[in-house]
PDB file of C-alpha atoms in Angstrom:
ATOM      1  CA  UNK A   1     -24.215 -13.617   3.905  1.00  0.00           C
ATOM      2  CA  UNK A   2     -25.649 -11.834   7.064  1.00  0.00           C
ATOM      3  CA  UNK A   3     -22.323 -11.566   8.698  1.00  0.00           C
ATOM      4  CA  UNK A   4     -20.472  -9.926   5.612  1.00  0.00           C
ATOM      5  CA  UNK A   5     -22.884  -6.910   5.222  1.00  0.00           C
ATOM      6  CA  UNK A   6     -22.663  -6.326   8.981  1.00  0.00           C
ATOM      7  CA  UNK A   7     -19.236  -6.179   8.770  1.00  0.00           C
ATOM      8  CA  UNK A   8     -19.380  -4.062   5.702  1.00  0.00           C
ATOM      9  CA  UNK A   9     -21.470  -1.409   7.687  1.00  0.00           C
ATOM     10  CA  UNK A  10     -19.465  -1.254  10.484  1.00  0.00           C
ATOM     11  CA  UNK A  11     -16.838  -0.891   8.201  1.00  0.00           C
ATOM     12  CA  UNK A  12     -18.134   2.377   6.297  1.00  0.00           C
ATOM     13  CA  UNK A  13     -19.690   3.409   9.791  1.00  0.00           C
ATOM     14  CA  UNK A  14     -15.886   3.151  11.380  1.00  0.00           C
ATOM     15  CA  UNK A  15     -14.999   5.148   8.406  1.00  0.00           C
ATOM     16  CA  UNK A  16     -16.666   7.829   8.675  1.00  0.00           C
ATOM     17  CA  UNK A  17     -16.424   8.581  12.280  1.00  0.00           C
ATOM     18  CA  UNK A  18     -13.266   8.036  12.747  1.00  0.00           C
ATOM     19  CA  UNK A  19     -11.274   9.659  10.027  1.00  0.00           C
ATOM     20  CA  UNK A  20      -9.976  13.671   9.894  1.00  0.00           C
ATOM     21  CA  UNK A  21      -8.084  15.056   6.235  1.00  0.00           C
ATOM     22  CA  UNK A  22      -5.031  16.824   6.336  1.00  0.00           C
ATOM     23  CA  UNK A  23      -3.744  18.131   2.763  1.00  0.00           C
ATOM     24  CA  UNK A  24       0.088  18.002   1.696  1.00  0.00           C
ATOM     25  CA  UNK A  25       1.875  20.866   2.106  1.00  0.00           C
ATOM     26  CA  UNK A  26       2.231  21.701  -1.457  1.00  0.00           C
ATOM     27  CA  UNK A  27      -1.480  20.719  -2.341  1.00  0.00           C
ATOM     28  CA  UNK A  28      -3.445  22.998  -4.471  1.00  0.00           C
ATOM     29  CA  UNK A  29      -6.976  22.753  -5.624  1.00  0.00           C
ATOM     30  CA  UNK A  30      -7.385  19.927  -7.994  1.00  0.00           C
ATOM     31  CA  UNK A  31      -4.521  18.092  -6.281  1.00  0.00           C
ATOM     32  CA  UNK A  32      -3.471  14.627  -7.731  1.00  0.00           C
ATOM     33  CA  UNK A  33      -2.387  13.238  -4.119  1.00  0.00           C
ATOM     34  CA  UNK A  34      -4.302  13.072  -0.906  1.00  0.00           C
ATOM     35  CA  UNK A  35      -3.469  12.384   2.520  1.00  0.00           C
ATOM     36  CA  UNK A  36      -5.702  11.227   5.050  1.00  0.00           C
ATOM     37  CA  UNK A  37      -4.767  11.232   8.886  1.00  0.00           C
ATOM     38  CA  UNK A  38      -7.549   9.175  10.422  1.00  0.00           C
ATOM     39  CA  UNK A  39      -8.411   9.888  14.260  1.00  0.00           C
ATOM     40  CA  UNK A  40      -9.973   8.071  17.454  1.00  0.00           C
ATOM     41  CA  UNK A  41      -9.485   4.304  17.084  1.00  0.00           C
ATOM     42  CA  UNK A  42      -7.767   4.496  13.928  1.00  0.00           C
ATOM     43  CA  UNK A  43      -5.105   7.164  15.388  1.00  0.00           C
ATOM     44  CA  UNK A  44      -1.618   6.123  13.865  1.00  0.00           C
ATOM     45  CA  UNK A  45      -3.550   4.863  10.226  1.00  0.00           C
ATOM     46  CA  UNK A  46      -2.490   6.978   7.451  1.00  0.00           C
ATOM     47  CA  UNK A  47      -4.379   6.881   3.916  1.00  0.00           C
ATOM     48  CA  UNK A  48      -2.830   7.929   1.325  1.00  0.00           C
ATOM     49  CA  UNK A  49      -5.183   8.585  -1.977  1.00  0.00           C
ATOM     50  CA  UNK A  50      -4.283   8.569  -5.928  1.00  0.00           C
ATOM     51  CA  UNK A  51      -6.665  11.653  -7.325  1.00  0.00           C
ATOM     52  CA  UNK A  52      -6.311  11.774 -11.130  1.00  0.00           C
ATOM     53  CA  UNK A  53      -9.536  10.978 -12.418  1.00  0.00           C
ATOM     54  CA  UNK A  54      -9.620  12.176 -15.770  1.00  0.00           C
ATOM     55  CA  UNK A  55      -6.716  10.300 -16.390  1.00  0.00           C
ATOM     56  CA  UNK A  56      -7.609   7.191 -14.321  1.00  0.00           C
ATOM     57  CA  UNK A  57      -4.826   8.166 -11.887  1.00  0.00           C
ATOM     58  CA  UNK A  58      -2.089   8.015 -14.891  1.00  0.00           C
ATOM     59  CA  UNK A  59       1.283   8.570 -14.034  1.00  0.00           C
ATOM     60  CA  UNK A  60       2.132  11.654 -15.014  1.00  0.00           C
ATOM     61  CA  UNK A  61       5.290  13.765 -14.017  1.00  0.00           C
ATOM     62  CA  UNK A  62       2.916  15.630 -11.543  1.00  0.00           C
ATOM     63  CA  UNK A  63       1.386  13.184 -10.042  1.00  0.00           C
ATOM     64  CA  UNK A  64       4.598  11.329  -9.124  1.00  0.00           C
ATOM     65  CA  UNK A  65       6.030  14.760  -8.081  1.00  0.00           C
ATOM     66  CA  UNK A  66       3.050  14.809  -5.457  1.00  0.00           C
ATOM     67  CA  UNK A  67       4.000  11.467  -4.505  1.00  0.00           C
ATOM     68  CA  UNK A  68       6.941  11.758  -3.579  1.00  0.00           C
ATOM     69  CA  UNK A  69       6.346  14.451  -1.630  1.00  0.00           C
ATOM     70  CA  UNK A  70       3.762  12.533   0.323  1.00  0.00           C
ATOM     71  CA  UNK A  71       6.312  10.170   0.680  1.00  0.00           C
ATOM     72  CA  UNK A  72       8.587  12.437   2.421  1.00  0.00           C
ATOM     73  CA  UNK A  73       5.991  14.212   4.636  1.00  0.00           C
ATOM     74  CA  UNK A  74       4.888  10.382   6.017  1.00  0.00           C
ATOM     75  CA  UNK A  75       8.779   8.983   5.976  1.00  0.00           C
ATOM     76  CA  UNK A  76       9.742  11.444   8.732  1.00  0.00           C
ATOM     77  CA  UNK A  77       6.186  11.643  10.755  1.00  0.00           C
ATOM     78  CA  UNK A  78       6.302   9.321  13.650  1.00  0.00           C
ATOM     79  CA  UNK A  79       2.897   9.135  14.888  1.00  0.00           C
ATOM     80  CA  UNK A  80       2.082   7.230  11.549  1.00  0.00           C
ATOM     81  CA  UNK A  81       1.949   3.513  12.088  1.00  0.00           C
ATOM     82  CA  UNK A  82       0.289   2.021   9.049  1.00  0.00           C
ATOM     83  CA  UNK A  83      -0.086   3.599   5.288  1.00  0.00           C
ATOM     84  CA  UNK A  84      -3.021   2.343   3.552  1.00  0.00           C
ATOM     85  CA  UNK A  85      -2.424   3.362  -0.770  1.00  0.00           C
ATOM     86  CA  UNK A  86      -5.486   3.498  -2.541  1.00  0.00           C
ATOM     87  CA  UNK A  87      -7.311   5.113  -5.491  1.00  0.00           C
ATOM     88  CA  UNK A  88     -10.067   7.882  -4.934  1.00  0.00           C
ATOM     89  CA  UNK A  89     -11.119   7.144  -8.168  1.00  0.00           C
ATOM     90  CA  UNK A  90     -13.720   4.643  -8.277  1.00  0.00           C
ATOM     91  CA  UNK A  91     -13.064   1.488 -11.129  1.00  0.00           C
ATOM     92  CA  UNK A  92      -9.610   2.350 -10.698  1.00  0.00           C
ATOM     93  CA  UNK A  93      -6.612   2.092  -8.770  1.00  0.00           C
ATOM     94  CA  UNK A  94      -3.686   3.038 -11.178  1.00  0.00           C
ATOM     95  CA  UNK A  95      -3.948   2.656 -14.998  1.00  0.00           C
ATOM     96  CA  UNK A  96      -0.623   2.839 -15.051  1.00  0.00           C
ATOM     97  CA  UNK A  97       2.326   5.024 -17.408  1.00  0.00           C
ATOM     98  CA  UNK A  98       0.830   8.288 -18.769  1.00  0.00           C
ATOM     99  CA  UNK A  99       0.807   7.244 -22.366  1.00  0.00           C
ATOM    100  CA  UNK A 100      -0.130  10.752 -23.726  1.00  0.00           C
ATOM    101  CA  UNK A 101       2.006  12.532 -21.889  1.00  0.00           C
ATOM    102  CA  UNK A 102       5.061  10.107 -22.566  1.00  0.00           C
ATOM    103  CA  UNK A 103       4.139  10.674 -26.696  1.00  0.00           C
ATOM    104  CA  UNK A 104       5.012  14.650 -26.057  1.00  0.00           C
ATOM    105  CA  UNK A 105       8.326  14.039 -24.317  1.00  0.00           C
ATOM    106  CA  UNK A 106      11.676  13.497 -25.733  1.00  0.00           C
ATOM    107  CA  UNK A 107      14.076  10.618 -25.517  1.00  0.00           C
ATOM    108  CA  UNK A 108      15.754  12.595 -22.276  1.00  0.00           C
ATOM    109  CA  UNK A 109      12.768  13.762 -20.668  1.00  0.00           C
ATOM    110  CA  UNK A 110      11.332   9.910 -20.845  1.00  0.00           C
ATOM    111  CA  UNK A 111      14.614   8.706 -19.437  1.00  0.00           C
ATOM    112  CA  UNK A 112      14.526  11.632 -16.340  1.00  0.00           C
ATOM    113  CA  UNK A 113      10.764  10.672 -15.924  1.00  0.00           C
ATOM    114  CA  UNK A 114      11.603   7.001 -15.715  1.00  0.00           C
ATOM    115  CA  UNK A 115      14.378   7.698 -13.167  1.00  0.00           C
ATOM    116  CA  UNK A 116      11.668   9.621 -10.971  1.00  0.00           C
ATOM    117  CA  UNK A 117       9.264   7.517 -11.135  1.00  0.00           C
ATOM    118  CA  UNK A 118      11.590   4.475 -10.293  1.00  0.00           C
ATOM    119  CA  UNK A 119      12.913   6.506  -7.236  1.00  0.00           C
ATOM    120  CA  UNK A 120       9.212   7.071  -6.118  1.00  0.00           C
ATOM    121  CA  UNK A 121       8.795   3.282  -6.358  1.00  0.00           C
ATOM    122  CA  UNK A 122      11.837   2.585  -4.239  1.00  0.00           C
ATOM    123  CA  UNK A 123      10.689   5.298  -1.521  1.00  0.00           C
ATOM    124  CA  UNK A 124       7.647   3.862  -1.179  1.00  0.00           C
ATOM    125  CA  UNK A 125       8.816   0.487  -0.718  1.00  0.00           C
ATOM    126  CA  UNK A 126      11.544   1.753   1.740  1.00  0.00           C
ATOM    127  CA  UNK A 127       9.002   3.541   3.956  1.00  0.00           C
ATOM    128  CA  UNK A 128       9.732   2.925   7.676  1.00  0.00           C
ATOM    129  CA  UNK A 129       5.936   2.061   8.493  1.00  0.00           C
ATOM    130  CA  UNK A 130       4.185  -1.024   7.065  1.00  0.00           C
ATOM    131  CA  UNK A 131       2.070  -0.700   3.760  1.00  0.00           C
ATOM    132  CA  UNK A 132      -1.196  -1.725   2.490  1.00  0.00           C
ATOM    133  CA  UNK A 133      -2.196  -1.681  -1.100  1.00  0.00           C
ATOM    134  CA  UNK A 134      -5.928  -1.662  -1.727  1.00  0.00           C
ATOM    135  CA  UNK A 135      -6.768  -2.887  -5.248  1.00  0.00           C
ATOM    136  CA  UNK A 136     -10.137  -1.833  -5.956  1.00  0.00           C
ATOM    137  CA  UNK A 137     -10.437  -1.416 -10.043  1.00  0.00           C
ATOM    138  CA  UNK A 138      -7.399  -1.753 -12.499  1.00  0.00           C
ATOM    139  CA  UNK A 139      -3.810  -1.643 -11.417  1.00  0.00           C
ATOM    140  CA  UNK A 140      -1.757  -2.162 -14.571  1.00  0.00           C
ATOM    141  CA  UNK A 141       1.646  -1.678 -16.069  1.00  0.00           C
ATOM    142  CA  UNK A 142       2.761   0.966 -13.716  1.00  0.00           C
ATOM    143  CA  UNK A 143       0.162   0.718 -11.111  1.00  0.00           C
ATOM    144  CA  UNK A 144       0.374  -3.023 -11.147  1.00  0.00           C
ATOM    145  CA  UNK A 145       4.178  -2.296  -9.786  1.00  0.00           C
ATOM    146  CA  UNK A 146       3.393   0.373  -7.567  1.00  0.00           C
ATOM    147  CA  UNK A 147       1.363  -2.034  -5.837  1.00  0.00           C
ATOM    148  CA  UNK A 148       4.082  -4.581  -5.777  1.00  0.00           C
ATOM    149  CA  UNK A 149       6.058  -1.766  -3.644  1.00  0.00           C
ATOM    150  CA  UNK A 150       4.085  -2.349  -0.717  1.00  0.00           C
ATOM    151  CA  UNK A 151       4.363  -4.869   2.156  1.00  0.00           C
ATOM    152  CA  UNK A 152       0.125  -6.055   1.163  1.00  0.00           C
ATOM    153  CA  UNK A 153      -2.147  -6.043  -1.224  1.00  0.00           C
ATOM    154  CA  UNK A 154      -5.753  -6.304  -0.761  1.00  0.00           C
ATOM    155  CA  UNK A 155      -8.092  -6.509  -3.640  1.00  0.00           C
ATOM    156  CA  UNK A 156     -11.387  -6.042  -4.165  1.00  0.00           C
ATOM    157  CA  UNK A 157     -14.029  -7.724  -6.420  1.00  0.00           C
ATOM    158  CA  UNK A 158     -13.174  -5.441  -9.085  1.00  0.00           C
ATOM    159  CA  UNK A 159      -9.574  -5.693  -8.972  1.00  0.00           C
ATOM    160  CA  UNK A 160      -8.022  -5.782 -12.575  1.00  0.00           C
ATOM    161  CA  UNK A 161      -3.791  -6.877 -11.959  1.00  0.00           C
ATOM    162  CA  UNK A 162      -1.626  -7.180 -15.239  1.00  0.00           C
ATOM    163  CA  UNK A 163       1.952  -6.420 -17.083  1.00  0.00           C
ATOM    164  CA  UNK A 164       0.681  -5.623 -20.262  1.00  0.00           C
ATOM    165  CA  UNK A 165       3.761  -3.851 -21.759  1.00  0.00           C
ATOM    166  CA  UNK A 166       4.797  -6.275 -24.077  1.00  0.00           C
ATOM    167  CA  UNK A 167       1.824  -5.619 -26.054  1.00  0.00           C
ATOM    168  CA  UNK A 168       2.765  -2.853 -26.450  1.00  0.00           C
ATOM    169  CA  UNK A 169       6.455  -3.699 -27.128  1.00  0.00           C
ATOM    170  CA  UNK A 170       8.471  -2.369 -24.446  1.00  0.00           C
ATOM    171  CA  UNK A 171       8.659  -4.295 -20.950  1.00  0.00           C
ATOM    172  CA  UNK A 172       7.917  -3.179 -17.681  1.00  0.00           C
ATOM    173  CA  UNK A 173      10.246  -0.611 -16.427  1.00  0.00           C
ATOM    174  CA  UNK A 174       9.503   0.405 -12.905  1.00  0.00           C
ATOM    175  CA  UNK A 175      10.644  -3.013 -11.139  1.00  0.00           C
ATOM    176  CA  UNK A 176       8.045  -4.902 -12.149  1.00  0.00           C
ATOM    177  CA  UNK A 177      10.343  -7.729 -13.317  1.00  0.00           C
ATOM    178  CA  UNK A 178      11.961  -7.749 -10.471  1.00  0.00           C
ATOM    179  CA  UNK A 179       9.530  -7.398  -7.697  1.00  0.00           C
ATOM    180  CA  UNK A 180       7.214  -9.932  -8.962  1.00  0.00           C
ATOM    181  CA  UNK A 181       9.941 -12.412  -9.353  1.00  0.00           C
ATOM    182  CA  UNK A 182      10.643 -11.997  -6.104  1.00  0.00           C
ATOM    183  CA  UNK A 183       7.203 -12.654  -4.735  1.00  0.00           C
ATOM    184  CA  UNK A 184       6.017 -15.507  -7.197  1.00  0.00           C
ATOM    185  CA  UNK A 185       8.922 -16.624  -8.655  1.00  0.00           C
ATOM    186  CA  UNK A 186      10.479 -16.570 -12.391  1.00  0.00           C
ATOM    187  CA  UNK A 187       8.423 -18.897 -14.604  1.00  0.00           C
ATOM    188  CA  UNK A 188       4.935 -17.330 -13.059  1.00  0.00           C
ATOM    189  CA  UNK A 189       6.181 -14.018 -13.864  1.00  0.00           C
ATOM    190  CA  UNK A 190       7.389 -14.651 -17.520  1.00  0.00           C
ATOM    191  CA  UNK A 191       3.879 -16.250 -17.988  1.00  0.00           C
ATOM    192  CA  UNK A 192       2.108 -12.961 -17.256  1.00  0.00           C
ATOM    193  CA  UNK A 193       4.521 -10.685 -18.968  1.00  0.00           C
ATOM    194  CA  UNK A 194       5.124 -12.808 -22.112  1.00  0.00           C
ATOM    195  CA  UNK A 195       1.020 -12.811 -22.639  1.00  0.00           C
ATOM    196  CA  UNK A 196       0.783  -9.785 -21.123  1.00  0.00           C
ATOM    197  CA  UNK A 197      -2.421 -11.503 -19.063  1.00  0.00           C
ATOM    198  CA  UNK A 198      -4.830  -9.621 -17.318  1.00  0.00           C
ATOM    199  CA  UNK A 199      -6.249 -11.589 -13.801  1.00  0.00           C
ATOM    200  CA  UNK A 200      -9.196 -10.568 -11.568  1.00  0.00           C
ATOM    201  CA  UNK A 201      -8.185 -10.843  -7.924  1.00  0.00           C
ATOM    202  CA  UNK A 202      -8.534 -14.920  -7.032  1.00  0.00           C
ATOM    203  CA  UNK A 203      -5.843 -15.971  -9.778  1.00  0.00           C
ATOM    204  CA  UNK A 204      -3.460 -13.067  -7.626  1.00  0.00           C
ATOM    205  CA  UNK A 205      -4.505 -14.832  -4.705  1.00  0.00           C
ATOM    206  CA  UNK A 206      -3.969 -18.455  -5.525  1.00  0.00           C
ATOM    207  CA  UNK A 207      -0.011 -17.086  -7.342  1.00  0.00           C
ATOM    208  CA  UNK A 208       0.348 -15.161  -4.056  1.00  0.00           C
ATOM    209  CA  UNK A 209       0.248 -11.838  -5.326  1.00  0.00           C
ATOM    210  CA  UNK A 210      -1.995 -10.480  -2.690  1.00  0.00           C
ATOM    211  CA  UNK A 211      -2.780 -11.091   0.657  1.00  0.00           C
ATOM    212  CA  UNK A 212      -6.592 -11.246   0.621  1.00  0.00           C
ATOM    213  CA  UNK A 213      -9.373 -10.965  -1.726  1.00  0.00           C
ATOM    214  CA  UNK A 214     -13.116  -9.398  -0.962  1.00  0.00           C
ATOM    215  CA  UNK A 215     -15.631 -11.779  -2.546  1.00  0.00           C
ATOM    216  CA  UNK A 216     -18.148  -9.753  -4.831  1.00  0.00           C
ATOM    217  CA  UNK A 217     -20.679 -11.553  -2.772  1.00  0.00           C
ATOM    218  CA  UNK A 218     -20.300  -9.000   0.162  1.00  0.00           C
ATOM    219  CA  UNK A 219     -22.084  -6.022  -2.448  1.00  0.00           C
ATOM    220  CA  UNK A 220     -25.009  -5.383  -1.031  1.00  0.00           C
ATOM    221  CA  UNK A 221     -26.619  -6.728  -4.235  1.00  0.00           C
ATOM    222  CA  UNK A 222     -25.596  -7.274  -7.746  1.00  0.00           C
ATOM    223  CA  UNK A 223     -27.325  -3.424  -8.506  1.00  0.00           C
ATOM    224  CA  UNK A 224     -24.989  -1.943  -6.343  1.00  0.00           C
ATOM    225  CA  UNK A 225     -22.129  -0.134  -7.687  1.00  0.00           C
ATOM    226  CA  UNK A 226     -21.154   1.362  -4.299  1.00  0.00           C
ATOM    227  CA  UNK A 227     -17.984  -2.065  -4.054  1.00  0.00           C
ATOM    228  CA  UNK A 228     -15.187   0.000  -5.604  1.00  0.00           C
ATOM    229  CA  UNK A 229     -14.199   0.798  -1.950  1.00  0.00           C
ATOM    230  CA  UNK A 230     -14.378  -2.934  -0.477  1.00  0.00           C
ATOM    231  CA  UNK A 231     -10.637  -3.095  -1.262  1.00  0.00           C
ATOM    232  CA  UNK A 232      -9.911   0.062   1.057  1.00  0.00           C
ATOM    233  CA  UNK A 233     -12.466  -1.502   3.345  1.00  0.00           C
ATOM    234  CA  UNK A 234     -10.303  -4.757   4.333  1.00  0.00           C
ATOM    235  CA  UNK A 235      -7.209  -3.213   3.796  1.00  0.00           C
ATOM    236  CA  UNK A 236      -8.731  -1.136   6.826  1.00  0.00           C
ATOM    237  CA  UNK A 237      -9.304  -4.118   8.585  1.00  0.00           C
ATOM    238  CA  UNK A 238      -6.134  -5.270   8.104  1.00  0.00           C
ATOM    239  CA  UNK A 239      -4.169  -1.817   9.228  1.00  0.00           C
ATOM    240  CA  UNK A 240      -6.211  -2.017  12.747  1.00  0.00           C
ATOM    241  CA  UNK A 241      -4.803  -5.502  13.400  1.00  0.00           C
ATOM    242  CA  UNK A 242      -1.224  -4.211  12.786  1.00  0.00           C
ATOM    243  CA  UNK A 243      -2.030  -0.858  14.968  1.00  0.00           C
ATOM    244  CA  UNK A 244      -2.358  -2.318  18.766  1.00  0.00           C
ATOM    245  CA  UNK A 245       1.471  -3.779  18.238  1.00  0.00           C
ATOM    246  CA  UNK A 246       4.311  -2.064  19.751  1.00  0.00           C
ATOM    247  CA  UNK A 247       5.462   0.358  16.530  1.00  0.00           C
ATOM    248  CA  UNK A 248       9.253   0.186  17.136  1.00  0.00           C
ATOM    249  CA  UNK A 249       9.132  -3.684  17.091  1.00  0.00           C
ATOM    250  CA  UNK A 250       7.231  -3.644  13.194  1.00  0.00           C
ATOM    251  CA  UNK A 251       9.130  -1.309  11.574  1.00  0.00           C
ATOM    252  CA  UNK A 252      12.540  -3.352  13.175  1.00  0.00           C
ATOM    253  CA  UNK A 253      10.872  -6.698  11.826  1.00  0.00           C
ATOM    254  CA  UNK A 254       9.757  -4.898   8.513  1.00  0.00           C
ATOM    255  CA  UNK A 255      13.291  -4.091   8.420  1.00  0.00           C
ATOM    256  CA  UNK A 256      14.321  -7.254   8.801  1.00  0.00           C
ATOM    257  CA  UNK A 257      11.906  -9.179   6.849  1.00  0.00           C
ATOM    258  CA  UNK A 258      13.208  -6.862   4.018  1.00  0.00           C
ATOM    259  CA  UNK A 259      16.486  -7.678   4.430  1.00  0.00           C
ATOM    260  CA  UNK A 260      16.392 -11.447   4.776  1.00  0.00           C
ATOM    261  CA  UNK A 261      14.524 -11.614   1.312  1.00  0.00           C
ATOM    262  CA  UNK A 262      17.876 -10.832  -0.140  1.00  0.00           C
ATOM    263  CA  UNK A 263      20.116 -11.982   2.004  1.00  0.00           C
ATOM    264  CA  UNK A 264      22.360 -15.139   2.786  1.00  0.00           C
ATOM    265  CA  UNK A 265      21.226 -17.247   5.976  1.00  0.00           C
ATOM    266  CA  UNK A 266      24.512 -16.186   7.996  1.00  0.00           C
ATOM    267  CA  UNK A 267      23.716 -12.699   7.285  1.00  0.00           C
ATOM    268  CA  UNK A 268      19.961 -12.710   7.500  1.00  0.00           C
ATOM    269  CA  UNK A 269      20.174 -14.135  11.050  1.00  0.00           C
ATOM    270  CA  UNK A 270      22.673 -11.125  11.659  1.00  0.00           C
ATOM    271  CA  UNK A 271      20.332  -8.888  10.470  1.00  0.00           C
ATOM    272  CA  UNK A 272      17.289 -10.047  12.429  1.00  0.00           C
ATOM    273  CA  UNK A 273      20.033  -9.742  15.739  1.00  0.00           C
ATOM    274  CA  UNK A 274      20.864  -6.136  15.048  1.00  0.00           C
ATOM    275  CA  UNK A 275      16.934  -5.580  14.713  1.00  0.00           C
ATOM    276  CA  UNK A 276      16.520  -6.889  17.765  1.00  0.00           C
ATOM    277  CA  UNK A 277      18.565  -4.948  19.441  1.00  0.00           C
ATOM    278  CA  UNK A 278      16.674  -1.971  18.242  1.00  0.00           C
ATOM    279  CA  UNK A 279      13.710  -3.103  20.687  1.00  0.00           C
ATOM    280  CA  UNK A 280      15.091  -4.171  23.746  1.00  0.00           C
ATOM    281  CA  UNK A 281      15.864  -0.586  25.058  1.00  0.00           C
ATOM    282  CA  UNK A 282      12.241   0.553  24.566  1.00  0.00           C
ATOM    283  CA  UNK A 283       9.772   1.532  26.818  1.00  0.00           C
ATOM    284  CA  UNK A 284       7.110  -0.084  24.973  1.00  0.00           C
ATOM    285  CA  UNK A 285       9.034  -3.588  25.702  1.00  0.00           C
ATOM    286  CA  UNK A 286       8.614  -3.007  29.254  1.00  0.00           C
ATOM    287  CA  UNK A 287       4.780  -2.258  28.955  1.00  0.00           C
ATOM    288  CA  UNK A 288       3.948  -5.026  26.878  1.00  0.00           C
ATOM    289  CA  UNK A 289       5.852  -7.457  29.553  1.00  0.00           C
ATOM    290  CA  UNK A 290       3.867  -5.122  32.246  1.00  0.00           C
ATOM    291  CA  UNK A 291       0.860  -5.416  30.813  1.00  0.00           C
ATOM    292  CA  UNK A 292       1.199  -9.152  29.688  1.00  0.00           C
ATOM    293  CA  UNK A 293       1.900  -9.536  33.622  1.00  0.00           C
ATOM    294  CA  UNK A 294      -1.114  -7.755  34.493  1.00  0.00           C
ATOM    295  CA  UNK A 295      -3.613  -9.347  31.865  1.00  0.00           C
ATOM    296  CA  UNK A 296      -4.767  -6.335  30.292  1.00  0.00           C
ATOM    297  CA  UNK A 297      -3.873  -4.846  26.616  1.00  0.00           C
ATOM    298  CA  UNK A 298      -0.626  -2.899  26.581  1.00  0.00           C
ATOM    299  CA  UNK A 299      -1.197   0.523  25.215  1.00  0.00           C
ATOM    300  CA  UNK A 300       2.218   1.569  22.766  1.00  0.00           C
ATOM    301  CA  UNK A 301       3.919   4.796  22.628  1.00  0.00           C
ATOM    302  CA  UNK A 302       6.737   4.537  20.097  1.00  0.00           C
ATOM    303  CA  UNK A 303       9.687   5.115  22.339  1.00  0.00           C
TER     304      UNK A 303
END
């Protein structure tokens, strides 16, 4: 296990050299959302951190205010290529609905919450730039589907993933139906929401829920309780892989790739055409068949 604990230091060493904070605008002490604009190698990877702990980062009307205004602050930011979402709570990555909040609100102010909340989901999931969901902890109900608004999901060895509403006899309400039937298809997702199952992260893997799993193995022993961060780690990892490629040409094939999960062959293909043609004007298209010429790495500038 040599190799996994070298890459784990490297990790946390690449970490903290290379990143730089930058608050949101409307941040205040005690803020619920974070955002972190990493620097040197990582330039172009944007963090972007639940902070709720006494409420396990609950969501609360204020928290999903801060959100979306996150949200709207990275939308229109071009030098952001990658958004890694993750909790800066450790055990935790989203406990989902705010519970005692929602027991204080009336039937109108649940239903304008709900409608907020939703629209947070979809702005996340229509971001431009690719996202990266790091699961370290529990991610239920709510959080669960926040997650599911991403492009990835990493989990850690801690990872906790469940739809646990109908115990508590309503049903998920922020796409969670929908999005997960999508991704692993009906019958898997009426077997977690009609049991209302909680999973660790290698059942998500094996249903295809996420995209990689950190084995618990790479702690640096079974003491440790520095792994709620191995999540954020690999989900790292995976951001600088995306990072080298020519910007323009993801966010056209996100687009795409988005588009074709809905769509009809004949119009899919379209789709993929007119995102295409988004590229082929670039300047980055001519450096990557410059530097392809030339054997060396091609070094993107978003235009």
């Amino acid at each position: 296990m040599v190799p996994s604990v070298i890459f784990r230091r490297k990790t946390l060493s690449a970490i903290n050299s290379a990143r730089i904070f930058r608050w949101v605008s409307t941040e205040a002490k005690g803020s619920e959302v974070m955002l972190t604009r990493h620097s040197g190698g990582d330039k172009g990877i944007l963090t972007l951190s639940l902070n709720r702990p006494k409420a396990k980062n609950a969501l609360s009307r204020s928290l999903v205010g801060d959100f979306r205004r996150a949200l709207e602050e990275i939308r229109s930011d071009k030098d952001v290529r990658v958004v890694v979402l993750r909790s800066s709570v450790p055990g935790v990555f989203c406990a989902g609905a705010d519970l005692k909040e929602r027991a204080t609100m009336s039937a109108i102010e649940v239903e304008q919450f709900l409608y907020s909340m939703k629209t947070a989901f979809k702005e996340l999931e229509g971001l431009p730039q690719p996202t990266i969901a790091a699961l370290d902890g529990a991610a239920l109900g709510g959080g669960f589907e926040l997650s599911l608004c991403c492009d990835l999901r990493v989990a850690g060895p801690r990872a906790v993933l469940g739809l646990p509403e109908t115990s508590l006899a309503i049903i998920p309400g922020a796409g969670g139906t929908l999005r997960l039937t999508k991704l692993i298809g009906p019958s898997q997702t009426k077997a977690l929401v009609f049991t209302a199952r909680r999973f660790g992260p290698y059942p998500a893997l094996s249903m295809g829920i996420v995209n990689d799993v950190v084995e618990a193995a790479e702690c640096m022993d079974e003491k440790d309780t520095s792994d709620h961060n191995l999540g954020y780690e690999r989900a790292l990892h995976w951001a600088r892989q995306i990072l080298p490629n020519g910007p323009i040409a993801v966010r056209m094939a996100k687009r795409a790739i988005d588009h074709a999960s809905t769509a009809d062959p004949s119009s899919g293909l379209d789709i993929e055409q007119l995102c295409y043609a988004q590229v082929i004007p670039t300047e980055d298209r001519l450096e990557g068949l410059r530097a392809f010429k030339e054997k060396r790495k091609p070094v993107y500038k978003g235009c």
